[in-house]
Structure formats: structure tokens, C-alpha cells
Short mmCIF file of C-alpha atoms in Angstrom, two decimals:
data_model
loop_
_atom_site.label_atom_id
_atom_site.label_comp_id
_atom_site.label_asym_id
_atom_site.label_seq_id
_atom_site.Cartn_x
_atom_site.Cartn_y
_atom_site.Cartn_z
CA MET A 24 8.98 -25.54 -20.75
CA SER A 25 10.92 -23.21 -22.94
CA ASN A 26 11.24 -19.49 -23.19
CA THR A 27 7.57 -18.66 -22.78
CA ASP A 28 5.45 -17.20 -20.04
CA TYR A 29 3.74 -19.81 -18.03
CA ASP A 30 0.27 -19.97 -16.64
CA PRO A 31 0.13 -20.18 -12.82
CA ARG A 32 -2.42 -22.96 -13.11
CA ALA A 33 -0.17 -25.09 -15.24
CA HIS A 34 1.89 -26.20 -12.26
CA ARG A 35 -0.91 -27.23 -9.97
CA GLY A 36 -1.35 -30.78 -11.02
CA ALA A 37 2.31 -31.74 -11.29
CA LEU A 38 2.45 -35.47 -10.67
CA ASN A 39 5.93 -35.70 -9.32
CA PRO A 40 7.17 -33.06 -6.88
CA THR A 41 10.81 -33.37 -7.93
CA GLU A 42 9.86 -32.93 -11.57
CA ASP A 43 8.01 -29.78 -10.59
CA LEU A 44 11.01 -28.38 -8.74
CA ASN A 45 13.35 -29.01 -11.64
CA HIS A 46 11.26 -26.61 -13.65
CA ARG A 47 11.17 -23.87 -11.06
CA GLY A 48 12.96 -20.82 -12.34
CA ASP A 49 13.53 -17.39 -10.88
CA HIS A 50 10.73 -15.44 -9.30
CA ALA A 51 10.07 -11.75 -9.60
CA PRO A 52 9.09 -9.98 -6.38
CA GLY A 53 5.35 -9.89 -5.72
CA ASP A 54 4.89 -12.86 -7.99
CA GLU A 55 4.70 -16.54 -7.28
CA PRO A 56 3.25 -18.27 -10.30
CA ALA A 57 3.37 -21.78 -8.88
CA GLU A 58 1.04 -20.98 -6.01
CA ASP A 59 -2.75 -20.96 -5.97
CA SER A 60 -4.88 -18.07 -4.76
CA GLY A 61 -5.43 -19.55 -1.28
CA HIS A 62 -1.70 -19.13 -0.64
CA TRP A 63 -1.99 -15.41 -1.52
CA VAL A 64 -4.97 -14.89 0.75
CA ARG A 65 -3.23 -16.61 3.66
CA ASN A 66 -0.12 -14.47 3.16
CA ALA A 67 -2.25 -11.32 2.94
CA ASN A 68 -4.03 -12.19 6.20
CA LEU A 69 -0.75 -12.85 8.01
CA GLY A 70 0.79 -9.64 6.65
CA LEU A 71 -2.21 -7.58 7.67
CA GLY A 72 -2.26 -9.13 11.15
CA PHE A 73 1.44 -8.47 11.83
CA SER A 74 1.22 -4.96 10.36
CA ILE A 75 -1.75 -4.03 12.55
CA ILE A 76 0.06 -5.24 15.67
CA LEU A 77 3.23 -3.29 14.81
CA THR A 78 1.34 -0.12 13.78
CA VAL A 79 -0.83 -0.08 16.90
CA ALA A 80 2.27 -0.65 19.03
CA ALA A 81 4.03 2.29 17.34
CA PHE A 82 1.10 4.70 17.76
CA TYR A 83 0.59 3.56 21.35
CA LEU A 84 4.28 3.91 22.32
CA ALA A 85 4.57 7.38 20.78
CA GLY A 86 1.87 8.79 23.05
CA SER A 87 2.57 6.87 26.25
CA HIS A 88 5.06 6.86 29.10
CA LEU A 89 5.33 3.10 29.01
CA ILE A 90 9.06 3.13 28.29
CA TYR A 91 11.94 5.47 29.08
CA ALA A 92 11.20 8.62 27.05
CA PRO A 93 14.59 9.05 25.28
CA ALA A 94 14.31 5.43 24.05
CA ILE A 95 11.00 6.03 22.26
CA PRO A 96 12.53 7.14 18.92
CA VAL A 97 14.72 4.02 18.84
CA ALA A 98 11.74 1.81 19.64
CA LEU A 99 9.70 3.49 16.89
CA ILE A 100 12.46 2.95 14.32
CA VAL A 101 12.77 -0.71 15.34
CA LEU A 102 8.99 -1.17 14.93
CA ALA A 103 9.10 0.56 11.52
CA ILE A 104 11.93 -1.67 10.27
CA ALA A 105 10.07 -4.74 11.54
CA GLN A 106 6.94 -3.66 9.69
CA MET A 107 8.88 -3.03 6.48
CA GLY A 108 10.22 -6.57 6.84
CA VAL A 109 6.68 -7.90 7.27
CA HIS A 110 5.61 -6.08 4.10
CA LEU A 111 8.58 -7.42 2.14
CA VAL A 112 7.95 -11.01 3.20
CA PHE A 113 4.15 -11.24 3.16
CA PHE A 114 3.15 -8.62 0.58
CA LEU A 115 6.12 -8.53 -1.80
CA HIS A 116 7.04 -12.20 -1.36
CA VAL A 117 10.76 -11.62 -1.08
CA THR A 118 12.22 -14.82 0.36
CA THR A 119 15.62 -16.32 1.00
CA GLY A 120 15.14 -19.05 -1.59
CA PRO A 121 17.54 -19.40 -4.54
CA ASP A 122 14.79 -18.30 -6.94
CA ASN A 123 14.88 -14.93 -5.17
CA THR A 124 18.64 -14.29 -5.17
CA ASN A 125 18.46 -11.50 -7.75
CA ASN A 126 15.63 -9.73 -5.93
CA VAL A 127 17.42 -9.88 -2.59
CA LEU A 128 20.70 -8.63 -4.08
CA ALA A 129 18.94 -5.67 -5.72
CA LEU A 130 17.17 -4.94 -2.44
CA ALA A 131 20.44 -5.13 -0.52
CA PHE A 132 22.03 -2.63 -2.90
CA GLY A 133 19.01 -0.32 -2.55
CA VAL A 134 19.20 -0.49 1.24
CA LEU A 135 22.93 0.30 1.08
CA VAL A 136 22.32 3.43 -1.03
CA VAL A 137 19.45 4.55 1.23
CA PHE A 138 21.64 4.08 4.29
CA LEU A 139 24.53 6.04 2.73
CA ILE A 140 22.26 8.92 1.73
CA VAL A 141 20.39 9.23 5.03
CA ALA A 142 23.19 8.50 7.49
CA GLY A 143 25.75 10.44 5.42
CA SER A 144 23.54 13.53 5.15
CA ILE A 145 22.77 13.57 8.87
CA TRP A 146 26.43 13.04 9.78
CA ILE A 147 27.84 15.69 7.46
CA MET A 148 25.18 18.31 8.09
CA ASP A 149 25.46 17.84 11.84
CA HIS A 150 29.20 18.54 11.71
CA LEU A 151 28.59 21.49 9.43
CA SER A 152 26.10 23.12 11.77
CA HIS A 153 28.45 22.47 14.71
CA ASN A 154 31.18 24.41 12.95
CA MET A 155 28.89 27.26 11.94
CA MET A 156 28.87 30.51 13.80
CA PRO A 157 25.59 31.09 15.70
CA MET A 158 23.16 33.17 13.68
CA ASP A 159 23.15 36.26 15.95
CA GLN A 160 26.94 36.50 15.86
CA MET A 161 26.92 36.24 12.10
CA MET A 162 24.45 39.13 11.94
CA GLN A 163 26.81 41.27 14.02
CA MET A 164 29.74 40.42 11.76
CA GLN A 165 27.86 41.66 8.75
CA GLN A 166 27.20 45.07 10.26
CA MET B 5 3.87 -48.63 -12.56
CA THR B 6 5.57 -51.50 -10.71
CA ASN B 7 6.13 -51.89 -7.01
CA ILE B 8 9.85 -51.48 -7.44
CA GLU B 9 9.58 -47.78 -8.28
CA LEU B 10 7.68 -46.87 -5.15
CA PRO B 11 10.54 -46.67 -2.65
CA ALA B 12 12.50 -44.50 -5.08
CA SER B 13 9.71 -41.96 -5.43
CA GLN B 14 9.25 -41.91 -1.66
CA GLU B 15 12.92 -41.16 -1.36
CA ALA B 16 12.47 -38.29 -3.81
CA ILE B 17 9.54 -36.87 -1.86
CA ARG B 18 11.52 -37.11 1.38
CA ARG B 19 14.40 -35.19 -0.20
CA VAL B 20 12.03 -32.48 -1.43
CA ARG B 21 10.41 -32.13 1.98
CA GLU B 22 13.71 -31.83 3.80
CA ASP B 23 15.30 -29.48 1.29
CA PRO B 24 12.54 -27.77 -0.69
CA HIS B 25 14.87 -25.54 -2.69
CA ARG B 26 17.48 -28.26 -3.24
CA LEU B 27 20.25 -25.90 -2.18
CA GLY B 28 23.51 -26.93 -3.72
CA HIS B 29 21.94 -29.87 -5.54
CA ARG B 30 21.09 -28.16 -8.79
CA ALA B 31 23.58 -28.87 -11.52
CA HIS B 32 24.77 -25.97 -13.66
CA GLY B 33 24.53 -26.91 -17.27
CA ALA B 34 22.47 -28.84 -19.72
CA ASP B 35 22.04 -31.95 -17.51
CA GLU B 36 19.38 -30.27 -15.44
CA PRO B 37 18.09 -27.17 -17.17
CA VAL B 38 16.38 -24.72 -14.84
CA GLU B 39 13.76 -22.63 -16.58
CA GLY B 40 14.66 -18.96 -16.60
CA ALA B 41 17.99 -19.34 -14.85
CA GLY B 42 19.90 -18.27 -17.94
CA HIS B 43 21.89 -21.48 -18.13
CA GLY B 44 22.87 -22.94 -21.45
CA ALA B 45 20.00 -23.93 -23.70
CA THR B 46 17.19 -22.71 -21.44
CA GLY B 47 17.62 -19.12 -22.60
CA PRO B 48 16.77 -15.94 -20.74
CA ALA B 49 14.05 -15.67 -18.10
CA SER B 50 10.43 -15.43 -19.15
CA LYS B 51 8.90 -12.04 -19.79
CA ARG B 52 6.76 -12.29 -16.67
CA ILE B 53 9.92 -12.52 -14.56
CA LEU B 54 11.78 -9.84 -16.51
CA VAL B 55 8.91 -7.35 -16.24
CA GLY B 56 8.53 -7.92 -12.49
CA TYR B 57 12.27 -7.71 -11.90
CA GLY B 58 12.66 -4.56 -13.99
CA PHE B 59 9.85 -2.89 -12.08
CA TRP B 60 11.47 -3.98 -8.81
CA ILE B 61 14.65 -2.13 -9.89
CA PHE B 62 12.56 0.97 -10.69
CA LEU B 63 10.88 0.79 -7.28
CA LEU B 64 14.24 0.58 -5.52
CA SER B 65 15.38 3.69 -7.41
CA ASP B 66 12.13 5.39 -6.39
CA ILE B 67 12.87 4.48 -2.76
CA VAL B 68 16.36 5.94 -3.15
CA MET B 69 14.73 9.19 -4.28
CA PHE B 70 12.46 9.13 -1.22
CA SER B 71 15.52 8.57 0.95
CA CYS B 72 16.89 11.94 -0.29
CA PHE B 73 13.69 13.62 0.89
CA PHE B 74 13.93 11.76 4.21
CA ALA B 75 17.53 12.92 4.59
CA ALA B 76 16.48 16.52 3.82
CA PHE B 77 13.77 16.35 6.47
CA ALA B 78 16.09 14.80 9.05
CA VAL B 79 18.64 17.55 8.48
CA GLN B 80 16.10 20.42 8.45
CA ARG B 81 13.96 19.17 11.33
CA ASP B 82 15.01 21.92 13.71
CA ALA B 83 15.37 24.65 11.07
CA THR B 84 12.07 26.28 11.98
CA ALA B 85 13.24 29.91 11.58
CA GLY B 86 11.03 30.97 14.49
CA GLY B 87 7.98 29.34 12.91
CA PRO B 88 5.98 26.35 14.11
CA THR B 89 7.90 23.22 15.13
CA ILE B 90 7.07 19.77 13.78
CA GLY B 91 5.36 18.88 17.08
CA GLU B 92 2.91 21.75 16.61
CA ILE B 93 1.70 20.75 13.15
CA VAL B 94 1.28 17.01 13.72
CA ASP B 95 -2.28 15.71 14.10
CA ILE B 96 -1.92 12.10 15.28
CA PRO B 97 -5.59 10.93 14.99
CA ARG B 98 -5.68 11.92 11.31
CA VAL B 99 -2.36 10.16 10.69
CA ALA B 100 -3.81 7.04 12.34
CA PHE B 101 -6.76 7.13 9.91
CA GLU B 102 -4.44 7.69 6.94
CA THR B 103 -2.28 4.74 8.04
CA ALA B 104 -5.30 2.48 8.46
CA ALA B 105 -6.63 3.43 5.00
CA LEU B 106 -3.30 2.77 3.29
CA LEU B 107 -2.63 -0.51 5.14
CA LEU B 108 -6.10 -1.85 4.33
CA SER B 109 -5.70 -0.77 0.70
CA SER B 110 -2.43 -2.75 0.57
CA TYR B 111 -4.36 -5.75 1.90
CA THR B 112 -7.21 -5.48 -0.62
CA CYS B 113 -4.66 -4.91 -3.40
CA MET B 114 -3.11 -8.25 -2.53
CA LEU B 115 -6.54 -9.92 -2.44
CA SER B 116 -7.17 -8.51 -5.91
CA PHE B 117 -3.98 -10.22 -7.11
CA ALA B 118 -5.15 -13.49 -5.55
CA ALA B 119 -8.30 -13.04 -7.65
CA VAL B 120 -6.13 -12.40 -10.71
CA ASN B 121 -4.30 -15.67 -10.10
CA ALA B 122 -7.64 -17.44 -9.86
CA ARG B 123 -8.63 -15.66 -13.11
CA ASN B 124 -11.77 -14.26 -11.44
CA ARG B 125 -12.70 -11.01 -13.15
CA LEU B 126 -15.50 -9.95 -10.79
CA TRP B 127 -13.49 -10.24 -7.58
CA THR B 128 -10.47 -8.63 -9.21
CA GLU B 129 -12.58 -5.61 -10.07
CA ILE B 130 -14.23 -5.51 -6.63
CA PHE B 131 -10.95 -5.62 -4.73
CA LEU B 132 -9.27 -3.13 -7.08
CA PHE B 133 -12.22 -0.79 -6.56
CA ILE B 134 -11.96 -1.04 -2.75
CA THR B 135 -8.20 -0.45 -3.04
CA GLY B 136 -8.82 2.70 -5.07
CA LEU B 137 -11.49 3.92 -2.65
CA LEU B 138 -9.14 3.52 0.33
CA GLY B 139 -6.39 5.29 -1.63
CA LEU B 140 -8.81 8.14 -2.32
CA VAL B 141 -9.64 8.37 1.41
CA PHE B 142 -5.92 8.64 2.11
CA VAL B 143 -5.34 11.38 -0.46
CA LEU B 144 -8.37 13.39 0.72
CA LEU B 145 -7.24 13.19 4.37
CA GLU B 146 -3.80 14.42 3.37
CA LEU B 147 -5.30 17.23 1.29
CA GLN B 148 -7.44 18.23 4.26
CA GLU B 149 -4.31 18.32 6.43
CA PHE B 150 -2.45 20.53 3.93
CA ILE B 151 -5.41 22.91 3.57
CA GLU B 152 -5.82 23.24 7.34
CA LEU B 153 -2.12 23.98 7.74
CA ALA B 154 -2.26 26.56 4.94
CA MET B 155 -5.22 28.26 6.62
CA ARG B 156 -3.07 28.66 9.74
CA GLY B 157 -0.42 30.32 7.57
CA ILE B 158 1.82 27.22 7.66
CA THR B 159 3.11 26.93 4.09
CA PRO B 160 6.27 25.43 2.55
CA GLN B 161 7.98 28.85 2.23
CA ARG B 162 7.72 29.55 5.97
CA SER B 163 10.84 27.61 7.03
CA GLY B 164 13.34 24.96 5.96
CA MET B 165 11.59 22.38 8.11
CA LEU B 166 8.23 23.07 6.44
CA THR B 167 9.77 22.96 2.95
CA SER B 168 11.13 19.47 3.58
CA PHE B 169 7.94 18.39 5.40
CA PHE B 170 5.64 19.38 2.52
CA GLY B 171 8.17 18.04 0.02
CA LEU B 172 8.36 14.58 1.59
CA VAL B 173 4.69 14.12 2.49
CA GLY B 174 3.54 15.77 -0.74
CA LEU B 175 5.78 13.57 -2.89
CA HIS B 176 4.26 10.48 -1.29
CA GLY B 177 0.74 11.88 -1.78
CA LEU B 178 1.57 12.52 -5.43
CA HIS B 179 2.69 8.89 -5.79
CA VAL B 180 -0.58 7.67 -4.28
CA THR B 181 -2.57 9.95 -6.62
CA LEU B 182 -0.72 8.71 -9.71
CA GLY B 183 -1.07 5.13 -8.43
CA GLY B 184 -4.83 5.69 -8.18
CA MET B 185 -4.95 6.78 -11.82
CA TRP B 186 -2.95 3.69 -12.80
CA LEU B 187 -5.41 1.59 -10.78
CA ALA B 188 -8.39 3.05 -12.67
CA THR B 189 -6.60 2.26 -15.95
CA MET B 190 -5.98 -1.32 -14.84
CA MET B 191 -9.64 -1.76 -13.86
CA ALA B 192 -10.66 -0.66 -17.35
CA GLN B 193 -8.09 -2.98 -18.96
CA VAL B 194 -9.25 -5.99 -16.94
CA LEU B 195 -12.84 -5.14 -17.87
CA ILE B 196 -12.21 -4.73 -21.58
CA LYS B 197 -9.15 -6.85 -22.37
CA GLY B 198 -9.51 -9.51 -19.68
CA PHE B 199 -6.54 -11.43 -18.30
CA ARG B 200 -4.28 -11.17 -21.27
CA ARG B 201 -0.64 -11.89 -20.59
CA GLU B 202 0.43 -8.25 -20.78
CA VAL B 203 -2.45 -7.11 -18.58
CA VAL B 204 -1.40 -9.61 -15.89
CA HIS B 205 2.18 -8.30 -16.15
CA ARG B 206 0.89 -4.76 -15.56
CA LEU B 207 -1.15 -5.96 -12.59
CA ILE B 208 2.00 -7.50 -11.08
CA CYS B 209 3.79 -4.15 -11.44
CA PHE B 210 0.84 -2.23 -10.02
CA ASN B 211 0.78 -4.50 -6.97
CA LEU B 212 4.48 -3.94 -6.37
CA PHE B 213 4.01 -0.17 -6.72
CA TRP B 214 1.11 -0.05 -4.26
CA HIS B 215 2.94 -2.12 -1.62
CA ALA B 216 6.06 0.03 -2.04
CA LEU B 217 3.95 3.14 -1.35
CA ASP B 218 2.82 1.56 1.91
CA ILE B 219 6.43 0.79 2.84
CA VAL B 220 7.41 4.45 2.26
CA TRP B 221 4.42 5.55 4.34
CA ILE B 222 5.70 3.43 7.27
CA GLY B 223 8.86 5.53 7.17
CA ILE B 224 6.89 8.79 6.96
CA PHE B 225 4.46 8.13 9.80
CA THR B 226 7.30 6.91 12.01
CA ILE B 227 9.98 9.52 11.32
CA VAL B 228 7.88 12.59 10.52
CA TYR B 229 4.70 12.17 12.54
CA LEU B 230 5.29 9.88 15.52
CA MET B 231 8.86 11.01 16.24
CA GLY B 232 7.80 14.59 15.49
CA SER B 233 4.88 14.50 17.92
CA GLY B 234 7.24 13.87 20.83
CA ALA B 235 9.59 16.72 19.88
#
């Protein structure tokens, strides 16, 4: 198979599994051409099931006194990260396989930038507001 | 086929089962060309892979943009300037309905792509239509929320917190709206052009976009709404 797009159905009847694997190239996220539609439906069902569990847990925890109140934000963030992981694996089909190396590296870089922006902003702005004069004092200074 | 070859092929199948990706066993070079890996004579990856990967890079940059809005909200959360706090403007039941609509639309979007892979035009259209309907429900619920807040005099110019709140939630709503227009375009293309190669590429991108919107919404309902409701 040369430099052409390939039809997902072309791989189904491969006689020899090793032969089939030799021809497996990279995969783009959200795309798995070698798989049939039943595979997609099963993944969608699993993703939906896990997501519902995690979402219901998050909404339930936020309004309950089930756990120590100051720990609720941490628990909510953990649930959110878990659900993002579920979406990446079951809906976007990002895996740890070698055909996914490029996708995972790009994702890792994106996560790094997101972390720098969010954590950096909170850190810097928190220090800035610590060092600021309280608003009522500043008003008096201006008079 | 002779009997002598049988043990060898069994050995091959065993190897594949134990190490499905053949980690570390793929030669680099012409001996064992891997399609799309960019090695030697095999050339660059196929267009299907390039389109999906390029769109993946765009989505990551989009998520980086959202992270700026998240950072702005996190910083401005307590900057209410005497106005309403985030806990006073959050309506959890509506957010639960919005979340359910968007999660189910992500699910039907994926089913539509399963139908695309099976080259079934009718089911593709049906699932795309349901996806669009659920997206519309989401956008209308969000619009209703914004209108109700505006009626109570809660507008973006009231305080720094509200500016970043409307900015973040509104930007996501805008993405869903534009995604809905894209979805309608794709339904028309599938109807008229069928599963041409370039149409399937666009459907791959649309799927990625729609799932990414759901991922951003997870961040919004957690950080803005659920964590805000306790504050």
C-alpha cells in the first residue's frame, strides 16, 4: 500500500495477522481505519457509561456533605481530570500504542502549555494581590 | 499450503497476541516498510492521517486559548466589586441538563462516525441530526441562563468576575453554535456528495471538534459551576 488513503474496509479480511500489522501506519486521533463499526459502538458505550458515572459523582459531591468540605474542590478536579481521560481514550481514541506517538506528544505539549498558563497566572496574580494595598487605603491616599 | 508451514504461522499469531504493537521489533528502513511512518521509500503519511493530525494540533491550540479564559476566571473569581458572587448566579439543575445534553451529543456524534465507517448514509444522517438537536438544546439552555441573568441586572460590565464568567462560558457557547453550523453543512455534504474521501476527512475533523467541546465543558462545569456553587 503506497501513498494513498486507504479504505477502512480494506483491512478486514487480512489473511495473515502479521502481514496486517506490517502495514499499520500512524493513526490520527479520533480515527482508527482498521477497525469495524462495532468497535466504535462498543467504545462509545464504554465512554458514555464511565462519563455518566463520573459526572453524576461530581454533581452529587458538590451538593452533599459526604466528604470533608474543604476537600470537595480537590475531589471535583480529580473527577474532571478522570473524565477528560475517559473522553480522550474512548471518544478520541488516543492510546499508548506506537501508532499514536505523535498524537500523545502533541497532547503532552498542549497540557504543558495549559498548565503553565493556568498555574502561572494564579500564582503570579495571587502574589500581586497580596502585595497590593487594600482598596480603602488606596482611596485615602488619592485624596 | 503444506503441513510444514502451520507451526510457523501459529508462532506468528502467538507473537502478535503477546505483543500486538510489536514494540521494538519493527525495523527502521526498507526491509520492513511501515505505511505512513515516513521511513525511506514509503513516503509521507496518507492524507487521512495528515488531516486528522493537523486538526488535532488546531484543537490543542484552541484548548490553549480556553486555558487563558480559565486562568482569567480563576484570577478574577473573587473580584465581584460588591456585585453578585459566583455562588449567587449558579443554577445547578440547568447546568446538569446542559451537561447531559452535551454528553449525549458526544455519544451520538461517535455513533454517527461508526455509521460513516460502515458507509451507512441513513444512520449517519440520523445520528448527526440527533447530535445537532442536542447541541441546540445546550445552546438554548445557555441562552436562557444569560437572558435570566441579564434581567436581574447581572451583565459582563458589572464586575471583573462577571466579565470572565461571560467570556469563558460565552466562548464555549460560541464554539458549540459554530460547531452546529458545521454539522448542518456536513449533513448536507453527506446527503449530496456521499462518502467521498474528502467528506470523510471533514467528518473525522468534525468528530474531533465536537468531542473537544465536551472536554472543555467538563472543565467549565467543574471549575465555574460546581466549585462556584460551594463558594
